[in-house]
CSV table of C-alpha atoms in Angstrom, one decimal:
chain,number,residue,atom,x,y,z
A,7,MET,CA,-25.3,-85.6,94.0
A,8,ALA,CA,-22.8,-84.8,91.3
A,9,LEU,CA,-21.2,-87.9,89.7
A,10,GLU,CA,-17.5,-88.4,89.7
A,11,ILE,CA,-16.4,-88.5,86.1
A,12,THR,CA,-13.0,-90.0,85.1
A,13,ASP,CA,-11.0,-90.4,81.9
A,14,SER,CA,-12.3,-93.9,81.6
A,15,SER,CA,-16.0,-93.1,82.2
A,16,PHE,CA,-16.1,-89.7,80.3
A,17,GLN,CA,-17.2,-91.1,77.0
A,18,GLU,CA,-20.1,-93.2,78.4
A,19,THR,CA,-21.2,-90.7,81.0
A,20,VAL,CA,-20.8,-87.4,79.0
A,21,LEU,CA,-20.5,-88.0,75.3
A,22,LYS,CA,-23.1,-90.7,75.0
A,23,SER,CA,-25.7,-89.1,77.3
A,24,ASP,CA,-29.1,-88.5,76.0
A,25,LYS,CA,-29.5,-85.6,78.4
A,26,PRO,CA,-27.5,-82.4,78.7
A,27,VAL,CA,-24.4,-82.9,80.9
A,28,LEU,CA,-22.7,-80.3,83.1
A,29,VAL,CA,-19.1,-81.1,83.9
A,30,ASP,CA,-17.2,-79.2,86.7
A,31,PHE,CA,-13.4,-79.4,86.2
A,32,TRP,CA,-11.8,-78.9,89.6
A,33,ALA,CA,-9.0,-79.8,92.0
A,34,VAL,CA,-8.8,-80.5,95.7
A,35,TRP,CA,-6.1,-77.7,96.2
A,36,CYS,CA,-8.2,-75.1,94.4
A,37,GLY,CA,-9.9,-72.6,96.7
A,38,PRO,CA,-12.4,-71.2,94.1
A,39,CYS,CA,-13.2,-74.9,93.3
A,40,ARG,CA,-14.2,-75.5,96.9
A,41,THR,CA,-16.4,-72.4,96.8
A,42,LEU,CA,-18.1,-73.7,93.6
A,43,GLY,CA,-18.5,-77.3,94.9
A,44,PRO,CA,-21.6,-76.8,97.0
A,45,ILE,CA,-23.2,-74.8,94.2
A,46,ILE,CA,-22.6,-77.7,91.7
A,47,GLU,CA,-24.2,-80.1,94.3
A,48,GLU,CA,-27.3,-77.9,94.5
A,49,VAL,CA,-27.5,-77.8,90.7
A,50,ALA,CA,-27.2,-81.6,90.6
A,51,ASN,CA,-30.1,-81.9,93.0
A,52,ASP,CA,-32.2,-79.4,91.2
A,53,PHE,CA,-31.7,-81.0,87.7
A,54,GLU,CA,-31.9,-84.6,88.9
A,55,GLY,CA,-33.6,-86.6,86.1
A,56,LYS,CA,-33.4,-83.7,83.7
A,57,ALA,CA,-29.6,-83.4,83.2
A,58,VAL,CA,-26.4,-85.1,84.3
A,59,VAL,CA,-24.1,-83.2,86.6
A,60,GLY,CA,-20.6,-84.4,87.2
A,61,LYS,CA,-17.1,-83.4,88.4
A,62,VAL,CA,-13.7,-84.2,86.9
A,63,ASP,CA,-10.7,-83.9,89.2
A,64,VAL,CA,-8.1,-82.4,86.8
A,65,ASP,CA,-5.2,-83.9,88.8
A,66,ASN,CA,-6.4,-87.4,88.4
A,67,ASN,CA,-7.9,-87.1,84.9
A,68,GLN,CA,-5.4,-85.2,82.9
A,69,GLU,CA,-6.4,-86.8,79.5
A,70,ILE,CA,-9.9,-85.2,79.5
A,71,SER,CA,-8.6,-81.9,80.9
A,72,MET,CA,-6.1,-81.7,78.1
A,73,GLN,CA,-8.5,-82.8,75.4
A,74,TYR,CA,-10.9,-79.9,76.3
A,75,GLY,CA,-8.1,-77.3,76.9
A,76,ILE,CA,-8.8,-76.8,80.6
A,77,ARG,CA,-6.3,-74.2,81.7
A,78,ASN,CA,-8.1,-72.4,84.5
A,79,ILE,CA,-10.2,-74.1,87.2
A,80,PRO,CA,-12.9,-74.2,88.1
A,81,THR,CA,-14.2,-74.5,84.6
A,82,VAL,CA,-17.7,-75.8,83.9
A,83,LEU,CA,-18.5,-77.2,80.4
A,84,ILE,CA,-22.1,-78.0,79.3
A,85,PHE,CA,-22.4,-80.8,76.7
A,86,LYS,CA,-25.3,-81.7,74.6
A,87,ASN,CA,-25.3,-84.6,72.1
A,88,GLY,CA,-21.5,-85.1,72.8
A,89,GLU,CA,-20.6,-81.5,71.9
A,90,VAL,CA,-19.6,-78.6,74.2
A,91,VAL,CA,-22.4,-76.0,74.0
A,92,ASP,CA,-21.4,-73.7,76.8
A,93,LYS,CA,-18.5,-72.8,79.0
A,94,LEU,CA,-18.2,-71.0,82.4
A,95,VAL,CA,-14.8,-70.2,84.0
A,96,GLY,CA,-14.4,-69.2,87.6
A,97,VAL,CA,-16.9,-69.2,90.5
A,98,THR,CA,-20.3,-68.6,88.9
A,99,PRO,CA,-23.6,-67.9,90.8
A,100,LYS,CA,-26.0,-70.8,90.9
A,101,GLU,CA,-28.7,-68.8,89.1
A,102,VAL,CA,-26.4,-68.3,86.1
A,103,ILE,CA,-25.3,-72.0,86.0
A,104,ALA,CA,-29.0,-73.1,86.2
A,105,GLU,CA,-30.0,-70.7,83.5
A,106,LYS,CA,-27.3,-71.9,81.2
A,107,LEU,CA,-28.1,-75.6,81.8
A,108,SER,CA,-31.9,-75.0,81.4
A,109,ALA,CA,-31.3,-73.5,78.0
A,110,HIS,CA,-30.1,-76.9,76.8
A,111,LEU,CA,-32.9,-79.1,78.2
């Protein structure tokens, strides 16, 4: 299951992780975000133990969203060693997300 990541947990969960981290920036009112949600959950299950998969609600965590320039949602960022190494904007097929994340394992 995807972790809920907040402004206060972001540094510890994402930036200090020793594994790649996929972060889905989303909002409750966003239709495409609701379409992507189940895909993110599947990716979280598939990569359990190999990568961290989490979600940031942009309405409740504006600090992180602004810091990473999130203008459109859903946006998925992949972090490795505290740095953004990949970015996907919009609803993306599971295969593409899994391929991108696998490249950073």
